[in-house]
XYZ file of C-alpha atoms in Angstrom:
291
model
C 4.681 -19.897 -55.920
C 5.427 -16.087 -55.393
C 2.840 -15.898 -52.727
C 4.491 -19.082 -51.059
C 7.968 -17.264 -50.738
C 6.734 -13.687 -49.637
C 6.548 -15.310 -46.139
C 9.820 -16.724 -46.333
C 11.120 -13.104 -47.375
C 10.032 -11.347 -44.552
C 11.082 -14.263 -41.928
C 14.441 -12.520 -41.698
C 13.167 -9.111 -41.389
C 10.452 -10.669 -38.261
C 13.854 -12.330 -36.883
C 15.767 -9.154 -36.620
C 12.901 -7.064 -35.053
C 12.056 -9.671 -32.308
C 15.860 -9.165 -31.712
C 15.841 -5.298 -32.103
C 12.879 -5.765 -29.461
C 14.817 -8.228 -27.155
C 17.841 -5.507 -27.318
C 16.140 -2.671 -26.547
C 14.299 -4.549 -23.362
C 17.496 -5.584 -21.809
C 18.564 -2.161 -21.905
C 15.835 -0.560 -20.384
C 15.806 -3.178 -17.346
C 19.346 -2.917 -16.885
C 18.974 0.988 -16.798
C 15.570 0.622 -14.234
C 17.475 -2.083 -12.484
C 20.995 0.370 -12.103
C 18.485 3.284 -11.134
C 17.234 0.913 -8.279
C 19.606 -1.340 -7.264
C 22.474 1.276 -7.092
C 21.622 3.495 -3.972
C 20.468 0.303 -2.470
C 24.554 -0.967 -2.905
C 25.542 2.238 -1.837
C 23.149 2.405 1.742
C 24.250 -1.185 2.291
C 28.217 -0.177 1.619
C 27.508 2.589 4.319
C 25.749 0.123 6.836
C 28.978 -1.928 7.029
C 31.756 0.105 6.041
C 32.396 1.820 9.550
C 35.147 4.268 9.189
C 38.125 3.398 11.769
C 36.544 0.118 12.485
C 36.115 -1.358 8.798
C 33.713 -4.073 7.415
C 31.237 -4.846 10.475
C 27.472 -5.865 10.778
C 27.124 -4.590 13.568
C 24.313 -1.894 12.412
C 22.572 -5.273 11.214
C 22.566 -7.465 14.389
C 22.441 -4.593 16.497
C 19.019 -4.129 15.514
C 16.639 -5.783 17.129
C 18.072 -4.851 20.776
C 17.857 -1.135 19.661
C 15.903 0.885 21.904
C 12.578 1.239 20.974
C 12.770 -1.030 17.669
C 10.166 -3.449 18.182
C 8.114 -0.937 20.405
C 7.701 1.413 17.422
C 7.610 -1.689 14.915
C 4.362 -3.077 16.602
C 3.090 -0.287 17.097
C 2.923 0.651 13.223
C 1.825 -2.951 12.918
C -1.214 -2.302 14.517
C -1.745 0.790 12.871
C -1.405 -0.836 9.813
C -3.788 -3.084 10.491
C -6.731 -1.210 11.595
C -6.067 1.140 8.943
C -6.228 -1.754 6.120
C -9.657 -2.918 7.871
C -11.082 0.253 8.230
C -10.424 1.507 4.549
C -12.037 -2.087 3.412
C -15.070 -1.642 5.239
C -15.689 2.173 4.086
C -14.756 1.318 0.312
C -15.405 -2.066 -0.584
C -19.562 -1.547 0.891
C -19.920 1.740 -0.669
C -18.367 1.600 -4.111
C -20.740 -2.272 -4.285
C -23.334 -0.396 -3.482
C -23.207 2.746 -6.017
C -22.397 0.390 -8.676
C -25.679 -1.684 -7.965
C -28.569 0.658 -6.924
C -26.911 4.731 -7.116
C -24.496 4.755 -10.244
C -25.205 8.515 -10.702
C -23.477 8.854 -7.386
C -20.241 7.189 -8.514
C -18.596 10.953 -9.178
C -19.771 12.146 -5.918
C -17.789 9.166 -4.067
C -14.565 9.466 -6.692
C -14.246 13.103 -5.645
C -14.720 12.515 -2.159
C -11.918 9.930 -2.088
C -10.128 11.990 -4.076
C -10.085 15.470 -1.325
C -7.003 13.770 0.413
C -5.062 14.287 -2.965
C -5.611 18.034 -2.595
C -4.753 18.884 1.333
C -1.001 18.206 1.990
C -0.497 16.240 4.977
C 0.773 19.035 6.969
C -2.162 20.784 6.236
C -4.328 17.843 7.496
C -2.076 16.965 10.255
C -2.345 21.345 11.296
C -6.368 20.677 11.350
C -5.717 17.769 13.304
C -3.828 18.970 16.193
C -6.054 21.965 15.960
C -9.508 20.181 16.373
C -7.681 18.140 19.429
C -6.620 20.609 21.114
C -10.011 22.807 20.595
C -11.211 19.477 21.795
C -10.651 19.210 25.547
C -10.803 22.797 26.597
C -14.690 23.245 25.071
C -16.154 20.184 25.842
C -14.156 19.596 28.931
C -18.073 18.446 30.614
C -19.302 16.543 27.952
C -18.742 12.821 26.910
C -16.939 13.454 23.975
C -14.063 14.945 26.352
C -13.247 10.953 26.985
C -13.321 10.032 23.828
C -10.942 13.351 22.813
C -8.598 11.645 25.217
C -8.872 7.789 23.753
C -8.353 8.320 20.357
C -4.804 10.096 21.643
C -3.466 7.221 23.664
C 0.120 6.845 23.194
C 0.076 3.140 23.156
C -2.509 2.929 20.257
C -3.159 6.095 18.915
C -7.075 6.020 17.157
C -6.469 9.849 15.598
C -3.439 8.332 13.459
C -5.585 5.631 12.279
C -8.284 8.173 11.161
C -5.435 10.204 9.435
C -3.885 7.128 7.589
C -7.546 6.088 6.251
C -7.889 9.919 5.051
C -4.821 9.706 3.057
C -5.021 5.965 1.365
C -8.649 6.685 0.228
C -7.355 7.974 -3.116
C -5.178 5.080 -3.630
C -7.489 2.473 -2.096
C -10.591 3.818 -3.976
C -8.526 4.157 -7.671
C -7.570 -0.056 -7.046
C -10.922 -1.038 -5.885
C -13.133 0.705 -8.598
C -10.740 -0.980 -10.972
C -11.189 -4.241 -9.985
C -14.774 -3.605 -9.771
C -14.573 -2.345 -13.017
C -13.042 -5.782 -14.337
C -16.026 -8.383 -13.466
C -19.570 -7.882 -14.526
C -20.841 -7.552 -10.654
C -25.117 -7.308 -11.424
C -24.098 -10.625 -13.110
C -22.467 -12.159 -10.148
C -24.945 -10.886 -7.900
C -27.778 -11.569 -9.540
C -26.483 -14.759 -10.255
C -26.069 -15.471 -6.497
C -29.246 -14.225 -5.344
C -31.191 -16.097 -8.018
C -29.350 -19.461 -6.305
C -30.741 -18.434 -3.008
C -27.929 -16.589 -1.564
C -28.406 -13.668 1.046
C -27.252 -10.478 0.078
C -24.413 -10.975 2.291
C -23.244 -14.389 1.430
C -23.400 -13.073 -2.107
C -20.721 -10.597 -1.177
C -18.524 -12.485 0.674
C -18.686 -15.961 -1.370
C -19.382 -14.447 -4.804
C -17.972 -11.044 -5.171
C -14.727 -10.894 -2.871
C -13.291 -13.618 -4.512
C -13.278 -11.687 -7.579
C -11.655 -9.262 -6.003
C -8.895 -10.813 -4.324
C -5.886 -8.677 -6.354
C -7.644 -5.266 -5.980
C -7.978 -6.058 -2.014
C -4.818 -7.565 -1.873
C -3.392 -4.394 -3.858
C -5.067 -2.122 -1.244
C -3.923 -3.623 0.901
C -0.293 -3.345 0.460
C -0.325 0.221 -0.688
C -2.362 0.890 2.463
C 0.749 -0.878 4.324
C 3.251 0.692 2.519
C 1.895 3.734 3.040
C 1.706 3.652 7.164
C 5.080 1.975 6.968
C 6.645 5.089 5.532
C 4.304 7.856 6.651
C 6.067 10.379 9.012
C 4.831 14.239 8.601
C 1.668 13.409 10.592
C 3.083 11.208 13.285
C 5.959 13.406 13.995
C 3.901 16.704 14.535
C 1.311 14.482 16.639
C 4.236 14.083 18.882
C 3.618 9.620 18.109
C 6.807 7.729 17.019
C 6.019 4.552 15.019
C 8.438 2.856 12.489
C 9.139 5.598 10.871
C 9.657 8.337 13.297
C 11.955 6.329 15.455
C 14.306 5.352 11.907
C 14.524 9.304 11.530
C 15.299 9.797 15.636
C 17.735 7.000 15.432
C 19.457 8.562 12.540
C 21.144 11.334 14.652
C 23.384 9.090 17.176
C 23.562 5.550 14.899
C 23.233 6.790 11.478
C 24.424 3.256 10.043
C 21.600 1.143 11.960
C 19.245 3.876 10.329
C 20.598 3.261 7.071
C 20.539 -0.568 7.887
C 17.161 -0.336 9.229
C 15.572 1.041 5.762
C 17.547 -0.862 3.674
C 15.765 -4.073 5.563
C 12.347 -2.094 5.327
C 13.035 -1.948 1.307
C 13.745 -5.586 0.929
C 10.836 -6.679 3.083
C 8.531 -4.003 0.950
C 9.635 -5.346 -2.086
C 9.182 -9.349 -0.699
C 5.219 -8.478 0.291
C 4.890 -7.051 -2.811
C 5.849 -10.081 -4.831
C 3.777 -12.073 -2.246
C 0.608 -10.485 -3.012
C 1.342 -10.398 -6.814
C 1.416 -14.040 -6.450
C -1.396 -14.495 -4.261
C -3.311 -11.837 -6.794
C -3.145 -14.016 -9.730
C -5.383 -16.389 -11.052
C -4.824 -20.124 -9.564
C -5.129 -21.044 -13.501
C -2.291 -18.635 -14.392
C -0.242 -19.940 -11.207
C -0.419 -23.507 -11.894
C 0.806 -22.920 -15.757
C 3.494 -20.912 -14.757
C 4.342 -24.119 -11.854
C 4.414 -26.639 -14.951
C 5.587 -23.971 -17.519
C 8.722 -24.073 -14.985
């Protein structure tokens, strides 16, 4: 009988830590969520509250007419998307491949990806302008002088792409390996190839779709990061997103404000997107019927 109540002892003491637990949790969120959520209030109580003219919107529906909004928004749209594509088609071939046939290489490729850590992008953006502008004046009767002139066109600038791949490789290659790291890929190749399947068709059918969060997770933090890169488009002399919300800031400091606080939200939106995209559909659908 006394080992029948011990149980029924401690079922208090369990009680009052799961609340001690629940406590403490609320506090910390409300403390993350004040740290957040407060300059946010404050940038949107600038955006509207105009002094001499009071409560207005107009730094909100003035936006899209803006000169130069959707220009420099498509523009980093672009640039955002070739960037995404061409850090997918470095990583996700190279770090399948070392894990399958060179694994003794895997350090070589982790501190290469890792260089862009080290340089500070004014550094890499000073190399930059320097190499283009060594560029034209030495080889001035060679082929390459057209292609020193391409990659610098101002409607789709090829040298910023370049630069944004250099500095998401550390990020991209840290969420890839991971989710390599989480499936057992000789298995799933192996698998696939025993069944008949190409070597590509056993990449694209067999291991992407095991890797849908870490792409998906590149992905955005490749986004993220050309939404809110500036340093290296600014020196270039370019002016995507967020070169023209720092130009703007100077004669219509409220639509700036207003600008970036619509940037945040939509940020934080695609992030929740892909978290929900990312997760199993198993894990999805309980949540569905869970709610």
């Amino acid at each position: 009988m006394a080992r029948l109540a011990a149980p029924r002892a401690t079922a208090p003491r369990v009680t009052a830590l799961r609340g001690r637990i629940r406590w403490s949790r609320g506090v910390v969120l409300l403390i993350a969520g004040t740290y957040f959520l407060l300059p946010m209030v404050c940038s949107v109580v600038f955006s509207i509250d105009v002094p001499g003219q009071g409560i207005t919107f107009d730094a909100y529906t003035g936006i899209l007419g803006a000169d130069g909004f959707l220009d420099s928004l498509t523009l980093t749209l672009e640039l955002a998307a070739a960037t995404v594509t061409l850090v997918l088609l470095l990583l996700v071939p190279a770090l399948i491949t070392v894990r399958l046939s060179a694994p003794r290489l895997r350090w070589v490729v982790e501190v290469v990806c890792s260089l862009p850590l080290v340089v500070p992008a004014i550094a890499l953006v000073a190399g930059i302008g320097t190499v283009l502008r060594w560029g034209p004046d030495h080889l001035a009767d060679t082929p390459l002088y057209d292609t020193f002139i391409a990659i610098q066109d101002p409607d789709f600038p090829i040298v910023l792409v370049l630069a944004y791949t250099l500095m998401a490789l550390p990020l991209a290659y840290r969420t890839l390996d991971g989710g390599l790291a989480a499936i057992d890929l000789k298995v799933l190749v192996e698998a696939a190839r025993a069944c008949g399947a190409s070597w590509p068709r056993a990449v694209l059918q067999v291991v992407l779709p095991n890797l849908r969060g870490a792409l998906l997770n590149t992905t955005f933090l490749t986004l993220a990061l050309v939404l809110g890169e500036y340093t290296v488009a600014a020196i270039l002399g370019y002016r995507p997103f967020a070169v023209w919300i720092v130009g703007i800031g100077g004669s219509q400091a409220e639509m700036s404000v207003a600008v970036s606080v619509i940037g945040l939200l939509v940020t934080w939106v695609l992030l929740l997107a892909l978290a929900t995209a990312g997760r199993p559909r198993s894990a999805r659908t309980t949540t569905t019927e869970t709610s």
